[in-house]
mmCIF file of C-alpha atoms in Angstrom:
data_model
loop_
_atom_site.group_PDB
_atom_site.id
_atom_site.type_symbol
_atom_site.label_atom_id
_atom_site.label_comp_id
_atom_site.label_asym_id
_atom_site.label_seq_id
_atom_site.Cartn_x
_atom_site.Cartn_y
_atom_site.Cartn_z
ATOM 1 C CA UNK A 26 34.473 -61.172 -188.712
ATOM 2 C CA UNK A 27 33.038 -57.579 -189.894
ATOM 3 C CA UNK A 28 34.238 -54.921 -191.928
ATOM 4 C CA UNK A 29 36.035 -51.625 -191.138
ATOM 5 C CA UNK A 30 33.599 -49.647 -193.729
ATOM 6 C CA UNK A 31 31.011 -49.211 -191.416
ATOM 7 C CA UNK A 32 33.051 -47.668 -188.325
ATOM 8 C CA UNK A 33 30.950 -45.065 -187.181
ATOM 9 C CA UNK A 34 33.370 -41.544 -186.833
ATOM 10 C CA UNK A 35 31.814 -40.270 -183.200
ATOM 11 C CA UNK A 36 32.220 -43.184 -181.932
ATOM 12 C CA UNK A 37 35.920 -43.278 -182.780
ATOM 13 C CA UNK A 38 36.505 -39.629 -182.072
ATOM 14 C CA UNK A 39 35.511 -40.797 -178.172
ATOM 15 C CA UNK A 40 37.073 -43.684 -177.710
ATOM 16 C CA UNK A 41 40.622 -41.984 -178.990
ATOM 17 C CA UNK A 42 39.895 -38.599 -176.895
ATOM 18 C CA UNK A 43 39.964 -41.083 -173.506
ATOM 19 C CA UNK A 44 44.044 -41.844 -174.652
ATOM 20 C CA UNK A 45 45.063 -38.587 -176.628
ATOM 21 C CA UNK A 46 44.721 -35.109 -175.360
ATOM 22 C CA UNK A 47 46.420 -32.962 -177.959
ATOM 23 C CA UNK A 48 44.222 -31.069 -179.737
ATOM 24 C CA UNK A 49 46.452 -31.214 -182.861
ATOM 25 C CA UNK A 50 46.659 -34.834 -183.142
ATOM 26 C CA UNK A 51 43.003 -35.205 -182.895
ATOM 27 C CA UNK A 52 42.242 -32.002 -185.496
ATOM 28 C CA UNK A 53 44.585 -33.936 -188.192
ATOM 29 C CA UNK A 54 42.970 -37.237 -187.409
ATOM 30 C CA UNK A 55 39.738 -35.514 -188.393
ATOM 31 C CA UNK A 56 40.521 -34.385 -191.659
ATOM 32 C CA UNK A 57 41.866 -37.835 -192.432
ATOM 33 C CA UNK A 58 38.404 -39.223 -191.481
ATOM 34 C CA UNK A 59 36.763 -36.310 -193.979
ATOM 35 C CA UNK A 60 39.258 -36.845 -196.851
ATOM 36 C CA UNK A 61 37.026 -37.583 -199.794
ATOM 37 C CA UNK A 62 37.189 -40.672 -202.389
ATOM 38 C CA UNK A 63 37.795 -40.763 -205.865
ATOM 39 C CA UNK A 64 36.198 -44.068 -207.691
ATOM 40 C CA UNK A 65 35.842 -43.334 -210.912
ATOM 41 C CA UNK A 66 36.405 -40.120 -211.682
ATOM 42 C CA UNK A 67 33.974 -38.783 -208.687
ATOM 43 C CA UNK A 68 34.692 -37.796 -205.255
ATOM 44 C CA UNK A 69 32.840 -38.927 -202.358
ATOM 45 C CA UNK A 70 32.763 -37.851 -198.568
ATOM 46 C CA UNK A 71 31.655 -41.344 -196.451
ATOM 47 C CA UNK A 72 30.192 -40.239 -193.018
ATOM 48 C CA UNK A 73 31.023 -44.086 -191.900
ATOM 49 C CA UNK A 74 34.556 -46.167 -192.165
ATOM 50 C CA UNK A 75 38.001 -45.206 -192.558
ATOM 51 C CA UNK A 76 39.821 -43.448 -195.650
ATOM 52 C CA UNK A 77 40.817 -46.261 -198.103
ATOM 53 C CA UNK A 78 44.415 -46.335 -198.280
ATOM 54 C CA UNK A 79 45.443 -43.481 -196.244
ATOM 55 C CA UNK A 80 48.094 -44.830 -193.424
ATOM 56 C CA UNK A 81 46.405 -44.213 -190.412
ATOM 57 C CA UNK A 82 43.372 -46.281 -191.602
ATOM 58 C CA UNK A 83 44.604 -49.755 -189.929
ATOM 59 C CA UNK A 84 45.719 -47.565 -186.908
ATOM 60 C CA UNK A 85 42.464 -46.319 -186.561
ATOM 61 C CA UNK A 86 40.813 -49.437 -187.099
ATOM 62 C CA UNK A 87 42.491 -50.777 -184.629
ATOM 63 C CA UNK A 88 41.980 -48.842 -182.015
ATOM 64 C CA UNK A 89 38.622 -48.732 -182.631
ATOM 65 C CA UNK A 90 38.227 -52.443 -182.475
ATOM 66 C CA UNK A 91 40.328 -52.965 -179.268
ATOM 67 C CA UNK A 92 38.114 -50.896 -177.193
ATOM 68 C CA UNK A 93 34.784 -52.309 -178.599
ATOM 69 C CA UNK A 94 36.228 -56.407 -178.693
ATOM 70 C CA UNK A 95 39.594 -56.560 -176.844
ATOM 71 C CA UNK A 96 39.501 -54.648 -173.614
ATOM 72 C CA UNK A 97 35.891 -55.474 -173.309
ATOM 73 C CA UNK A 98 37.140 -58.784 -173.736
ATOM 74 C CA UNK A 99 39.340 -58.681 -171.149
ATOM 75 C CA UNK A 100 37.303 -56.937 -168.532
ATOM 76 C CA UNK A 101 33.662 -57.885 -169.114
ATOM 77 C CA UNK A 102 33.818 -61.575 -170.814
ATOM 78 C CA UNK A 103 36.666 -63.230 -169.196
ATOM 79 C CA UNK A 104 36.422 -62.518 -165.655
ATOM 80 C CA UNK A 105 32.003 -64.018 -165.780
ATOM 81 C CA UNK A 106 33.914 -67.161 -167.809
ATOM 82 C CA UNK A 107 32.908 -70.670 -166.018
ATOM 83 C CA UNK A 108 36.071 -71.963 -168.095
ATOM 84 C CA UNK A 109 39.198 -70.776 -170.208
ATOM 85 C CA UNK A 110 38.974 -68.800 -172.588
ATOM 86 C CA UNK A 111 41.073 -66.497 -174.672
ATOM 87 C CA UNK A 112 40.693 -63.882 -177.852
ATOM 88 C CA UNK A 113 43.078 -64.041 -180.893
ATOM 89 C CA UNK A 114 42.629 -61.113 -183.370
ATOM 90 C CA UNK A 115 44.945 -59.515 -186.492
ATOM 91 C CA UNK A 116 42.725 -56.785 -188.115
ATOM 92 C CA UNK A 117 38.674 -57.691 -188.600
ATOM 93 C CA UNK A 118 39.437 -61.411 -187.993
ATOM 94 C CA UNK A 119 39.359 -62.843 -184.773
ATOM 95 C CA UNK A 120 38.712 -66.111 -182.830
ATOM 96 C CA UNK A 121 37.644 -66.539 -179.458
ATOM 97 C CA UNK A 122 38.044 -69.936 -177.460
ATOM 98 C CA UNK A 123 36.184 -71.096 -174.568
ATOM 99 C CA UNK A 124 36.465 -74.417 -172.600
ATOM 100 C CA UNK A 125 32.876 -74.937 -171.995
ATOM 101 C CA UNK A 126 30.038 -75.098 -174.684
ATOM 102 C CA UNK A 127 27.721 -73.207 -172.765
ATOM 103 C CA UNK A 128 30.712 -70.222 -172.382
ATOM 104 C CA UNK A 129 30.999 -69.929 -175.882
ATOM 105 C CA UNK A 130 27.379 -69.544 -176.618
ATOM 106 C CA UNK A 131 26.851 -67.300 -174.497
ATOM 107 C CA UNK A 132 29.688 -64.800 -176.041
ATOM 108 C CA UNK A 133 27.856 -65.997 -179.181
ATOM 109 C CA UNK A 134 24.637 -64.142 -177.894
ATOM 110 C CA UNK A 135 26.365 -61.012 -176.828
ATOM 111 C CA UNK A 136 28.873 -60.382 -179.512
ATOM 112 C CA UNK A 137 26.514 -59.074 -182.343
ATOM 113 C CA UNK A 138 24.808 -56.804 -179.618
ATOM 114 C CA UNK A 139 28.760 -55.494 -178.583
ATOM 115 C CA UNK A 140 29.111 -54.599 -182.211
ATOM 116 C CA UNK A 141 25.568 -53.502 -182.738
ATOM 117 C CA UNK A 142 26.288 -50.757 -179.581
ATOM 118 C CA UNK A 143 29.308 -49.163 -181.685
ATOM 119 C CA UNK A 144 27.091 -49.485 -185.330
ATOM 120 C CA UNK A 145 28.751 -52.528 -186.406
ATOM 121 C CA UNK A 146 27.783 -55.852 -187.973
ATOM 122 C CA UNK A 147 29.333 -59.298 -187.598
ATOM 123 C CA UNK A 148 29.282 -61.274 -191.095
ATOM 124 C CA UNK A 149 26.587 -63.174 -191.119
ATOM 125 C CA UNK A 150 27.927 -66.070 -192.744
ATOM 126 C CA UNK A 151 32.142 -66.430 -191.935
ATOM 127 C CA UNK A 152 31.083 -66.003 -187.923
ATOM 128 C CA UNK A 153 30.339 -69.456 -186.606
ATOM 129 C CA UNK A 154 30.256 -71.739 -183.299
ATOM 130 C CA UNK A 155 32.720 -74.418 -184.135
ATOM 131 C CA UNK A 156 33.225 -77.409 -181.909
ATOM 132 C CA UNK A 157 37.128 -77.609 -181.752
ATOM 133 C CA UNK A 158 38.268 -80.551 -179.153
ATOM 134 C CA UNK A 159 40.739 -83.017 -178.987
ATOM 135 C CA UNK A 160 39.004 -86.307 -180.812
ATOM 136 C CA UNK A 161 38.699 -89.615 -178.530
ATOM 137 C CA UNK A 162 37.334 -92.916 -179.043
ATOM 138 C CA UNK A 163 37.252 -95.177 -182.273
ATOM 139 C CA UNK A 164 36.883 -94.813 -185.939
ATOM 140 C CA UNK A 165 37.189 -90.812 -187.241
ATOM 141 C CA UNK A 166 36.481 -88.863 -184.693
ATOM 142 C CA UNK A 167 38.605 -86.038 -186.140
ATOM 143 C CA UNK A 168 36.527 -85.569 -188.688
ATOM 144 C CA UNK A 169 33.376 -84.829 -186.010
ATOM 145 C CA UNK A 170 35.428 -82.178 -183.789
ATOM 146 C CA UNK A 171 35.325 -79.347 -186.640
ATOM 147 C CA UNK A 172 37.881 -77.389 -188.111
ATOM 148 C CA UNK A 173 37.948 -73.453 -188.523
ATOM 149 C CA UNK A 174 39.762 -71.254 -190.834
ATOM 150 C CA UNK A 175 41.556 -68.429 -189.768
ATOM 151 C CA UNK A 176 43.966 -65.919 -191.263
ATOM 152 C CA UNK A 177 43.965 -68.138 -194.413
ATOM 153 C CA UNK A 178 44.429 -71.498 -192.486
ATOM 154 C CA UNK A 179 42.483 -74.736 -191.964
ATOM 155 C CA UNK A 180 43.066 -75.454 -188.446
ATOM 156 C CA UNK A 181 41.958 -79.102 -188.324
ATOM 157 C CA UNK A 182 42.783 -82.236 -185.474
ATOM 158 C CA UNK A 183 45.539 -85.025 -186.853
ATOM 159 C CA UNK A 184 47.736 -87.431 -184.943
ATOM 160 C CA UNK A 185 51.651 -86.521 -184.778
ATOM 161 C CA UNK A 186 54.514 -89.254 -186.030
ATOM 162 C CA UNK A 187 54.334 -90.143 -182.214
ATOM 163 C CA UNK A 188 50.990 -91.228 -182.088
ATOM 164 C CA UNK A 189 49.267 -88.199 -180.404
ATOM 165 C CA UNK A 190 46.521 -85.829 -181.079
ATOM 166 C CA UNK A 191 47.898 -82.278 -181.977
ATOM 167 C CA UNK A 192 46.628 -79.202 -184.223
ATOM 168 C CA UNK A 193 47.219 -78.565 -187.764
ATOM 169 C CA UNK A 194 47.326 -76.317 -189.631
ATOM 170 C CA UNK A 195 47.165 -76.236 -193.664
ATOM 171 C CA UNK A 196 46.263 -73.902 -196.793
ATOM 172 C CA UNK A 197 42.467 -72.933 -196.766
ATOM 173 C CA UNK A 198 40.855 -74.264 -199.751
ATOM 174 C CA UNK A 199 39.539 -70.473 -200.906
ATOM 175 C CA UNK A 200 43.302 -69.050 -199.823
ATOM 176 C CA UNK A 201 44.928 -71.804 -202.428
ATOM 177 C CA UNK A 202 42.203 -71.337 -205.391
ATOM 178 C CA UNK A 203 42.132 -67.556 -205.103
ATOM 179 C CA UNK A 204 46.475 -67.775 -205.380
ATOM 180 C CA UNK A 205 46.105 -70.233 -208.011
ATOM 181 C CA UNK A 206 44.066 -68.320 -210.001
ATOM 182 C CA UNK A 207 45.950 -65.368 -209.438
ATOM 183 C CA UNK A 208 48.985 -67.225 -211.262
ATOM 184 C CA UNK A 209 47.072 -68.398 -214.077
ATOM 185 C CA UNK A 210 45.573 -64.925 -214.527
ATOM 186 C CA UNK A 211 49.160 -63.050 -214.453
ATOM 187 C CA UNK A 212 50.574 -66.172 -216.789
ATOM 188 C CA UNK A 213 47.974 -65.292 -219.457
ATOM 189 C CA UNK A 214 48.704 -61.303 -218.799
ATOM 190 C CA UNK A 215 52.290 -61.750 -219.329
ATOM 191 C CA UNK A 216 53.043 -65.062 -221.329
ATOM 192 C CA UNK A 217 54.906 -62.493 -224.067
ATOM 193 C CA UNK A 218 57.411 -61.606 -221.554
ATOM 194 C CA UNK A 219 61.272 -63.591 -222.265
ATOM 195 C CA UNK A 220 61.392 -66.634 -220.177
ATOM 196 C CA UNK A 221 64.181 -64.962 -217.763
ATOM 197 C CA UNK A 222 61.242 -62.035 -216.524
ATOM 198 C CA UNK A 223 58.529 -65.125 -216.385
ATOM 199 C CA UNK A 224 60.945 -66.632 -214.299
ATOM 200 C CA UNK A 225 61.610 -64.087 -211.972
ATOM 201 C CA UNK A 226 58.316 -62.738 -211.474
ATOM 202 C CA UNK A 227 57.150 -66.813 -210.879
ATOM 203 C CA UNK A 228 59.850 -67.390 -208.304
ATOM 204 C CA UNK A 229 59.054 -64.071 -206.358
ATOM 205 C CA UNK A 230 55.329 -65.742 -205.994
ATOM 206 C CA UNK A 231 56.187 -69.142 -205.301
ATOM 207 C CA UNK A 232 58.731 -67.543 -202.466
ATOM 208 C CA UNK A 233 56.042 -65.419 -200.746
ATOM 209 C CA UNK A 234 53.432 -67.789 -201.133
ATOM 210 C CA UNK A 235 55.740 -70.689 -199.470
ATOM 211 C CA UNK A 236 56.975 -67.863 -196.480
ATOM 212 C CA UNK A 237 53.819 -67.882 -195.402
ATOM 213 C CA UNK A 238 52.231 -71.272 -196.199
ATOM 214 C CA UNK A 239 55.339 -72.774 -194.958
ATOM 215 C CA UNK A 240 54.402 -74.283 -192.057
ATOM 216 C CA UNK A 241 54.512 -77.955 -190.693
ATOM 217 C CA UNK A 242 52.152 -80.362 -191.949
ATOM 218 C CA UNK A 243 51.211 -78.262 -194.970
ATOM 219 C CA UNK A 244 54.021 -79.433 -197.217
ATOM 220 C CA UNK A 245 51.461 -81.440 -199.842
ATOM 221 C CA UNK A 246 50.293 -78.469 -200.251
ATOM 222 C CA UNK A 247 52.486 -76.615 -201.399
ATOM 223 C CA UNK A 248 53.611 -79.403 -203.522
ATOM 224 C CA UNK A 249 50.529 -78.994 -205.199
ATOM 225 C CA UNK A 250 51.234 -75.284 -205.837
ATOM 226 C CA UNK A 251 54.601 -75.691 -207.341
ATOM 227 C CA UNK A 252 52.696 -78.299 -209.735
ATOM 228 C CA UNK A 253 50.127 -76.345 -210.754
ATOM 229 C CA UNK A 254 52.643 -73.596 -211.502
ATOM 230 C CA UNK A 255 54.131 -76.136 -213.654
ATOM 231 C CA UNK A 256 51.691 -76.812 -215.142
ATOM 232 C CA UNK A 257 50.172 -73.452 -216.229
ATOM 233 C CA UNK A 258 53.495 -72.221 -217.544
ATOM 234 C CA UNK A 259 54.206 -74.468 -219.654
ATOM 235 C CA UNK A 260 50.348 -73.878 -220.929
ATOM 236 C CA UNK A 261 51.049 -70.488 -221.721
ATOM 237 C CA UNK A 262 54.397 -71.076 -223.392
ATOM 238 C CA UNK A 263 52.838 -73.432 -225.453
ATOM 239 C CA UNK A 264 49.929 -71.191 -226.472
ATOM 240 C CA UNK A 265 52.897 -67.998 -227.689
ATOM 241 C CA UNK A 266 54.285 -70.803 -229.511
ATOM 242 C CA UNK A 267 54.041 -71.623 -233.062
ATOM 243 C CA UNK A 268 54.753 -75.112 -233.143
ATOM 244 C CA UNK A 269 51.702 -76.153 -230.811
ATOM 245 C CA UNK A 270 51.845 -77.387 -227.670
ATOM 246 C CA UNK A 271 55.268 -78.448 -225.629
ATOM 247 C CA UNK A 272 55.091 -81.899 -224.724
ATOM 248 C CA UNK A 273 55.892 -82.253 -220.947
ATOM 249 C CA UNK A 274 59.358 -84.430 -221.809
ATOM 250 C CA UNK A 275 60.801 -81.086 -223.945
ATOM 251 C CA UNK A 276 59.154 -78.932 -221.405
ATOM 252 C CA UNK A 277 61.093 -80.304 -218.536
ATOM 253 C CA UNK A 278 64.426 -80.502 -220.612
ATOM 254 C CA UNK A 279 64.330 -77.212 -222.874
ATOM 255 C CA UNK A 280 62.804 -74.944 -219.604
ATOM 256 C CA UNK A 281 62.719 -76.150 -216.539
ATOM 257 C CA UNK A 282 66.000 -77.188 -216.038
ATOM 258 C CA UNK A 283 67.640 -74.045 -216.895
ATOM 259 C CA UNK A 284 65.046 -72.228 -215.210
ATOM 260 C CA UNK A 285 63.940 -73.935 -212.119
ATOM 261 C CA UNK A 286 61.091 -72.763 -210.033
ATOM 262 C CA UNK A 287 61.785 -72.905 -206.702
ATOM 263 C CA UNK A 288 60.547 -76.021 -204.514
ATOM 264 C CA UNK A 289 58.500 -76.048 -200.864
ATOM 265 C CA UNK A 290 60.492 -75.672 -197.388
ATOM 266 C CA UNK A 291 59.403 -75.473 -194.486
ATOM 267 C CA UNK A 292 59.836 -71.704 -192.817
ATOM 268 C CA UNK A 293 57.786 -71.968 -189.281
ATOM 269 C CA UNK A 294 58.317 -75.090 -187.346
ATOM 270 C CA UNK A 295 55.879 -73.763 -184.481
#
């Protein structure tokens, strides 16, 4: 993983004057690359990355990145691989895979000197050579194969209900404290709001949050989401209310039967 802030602007102007030719396209791209930014109350003209919430900046990005990790990917990487291998990328996070430990350590090597070409950094810390194969032999060998989190997902080795070794995937601890949070945080913002808007807003989270969580294996979960929720609202309630806290029996009977949050499903059964 690295970060879009430190795309260097030559660089990109070359790589998109190889696919586009009109002049006009390229003039407007520039001023969208020199378009200043405000941050409190000053405006500043970066010489590096792409304009912070301007349109084109996750166009730009990624065409940027698919010249310096994709098609170099493709042509360069691939084609000297002993094994398999393949690239998966959405944004600044990617994974690569390669059959053969000494493959993959050898991309290892060469990636931060791919990046380094086109001023770019990988982080430090979140890129790392995982050993990711299907466990064998006795006792917990699931547990010694790795795991690897990508595009907030623990991807993780676990037998199916037949009996055979398949991959997982479930909430990433950080992804799951950093939503849960986020719900206590807008609870205590907006506990003086009638219980119909909590209600609403609450549902709307749970929803999006289960949409994309939703997947099989990860049901517990999201279980424990819906609990938590549960449990924080009626925390807050109890806190606007006068009469102390709302024992979880009255809770249950006075609230959340007439206003039910919405439980887990399942929405992607691949």
């Amino acid at each position: 993983m690295f970060s879009f802030d430190n795309l260097d602007h030559s660089w990109l102007r070359k790589i998109i004057k190889q696919r586009v030719n009109d002049g006009g396209i390229l003039r407007l791209i520039g001023k969208w690359l020199k378009a200043g930014v405000l941050e409190q109350q000053m405006v500043t003209y970066p010489e590096k990355g792409t304009p912070q919430g301007a349109v084109i900046s996750p166009m730009l990005s990624n065409i940027f990145l698919h010249h310096v990790l994709d098609d170099w990917f493709v042509r360069e990487v691939q084609p000297r691989l002993k094994g398999r291998g393949f690239l998966i990328r959405l944004a600044d996070d990617f994974v690569i895979g390669c059959e053969f430990e000494e493959d993959a350590r050898r991309v290892m090597n060469v990636l931060p000197k791919r990046f380094g070409r086109f001023g770019l950094t990988i982080h430090p810390e979140k890129t790392v050579l995982t050993r990711f194969s299907k466990p064998n032999g006795r006792g917990h060998p699931a547990k010694r194969r790795g795991t690897f989190d990508f595009l907030g997902f623990t991807h993780y080795w676990a037998k199916s209900r037949r009996g055979k070794w398949v991959i997982k995937r479930k909430t990433r601890k950080k992804s799951l404290r950093r939503f849960l949070k986020a719900l206590w945080v807008w609870l205590r913002r907006n506990r003086h709001l009638s219980l119909k808007e909590q209600h609403k807003m609450l549902s709307i989270k749970l929803r999006g949050h289960y949409q994309y969580y939703g997947v099989i294996g990860n049901i517990r979960l999201l279980g424990k989401v819906v609990h938590q929720a549960k449990r924080y609202w009626r925390y807050w309630l109890s806190r606007r209310s006068h009469k102390g806290y709302i024992n979880w029996a009255k809770y249950v009977d006075s609230i959340l039967n007439k206003f039910a949050l919405p439980e887990p499903r399942i929405y992607h059964h691949s």
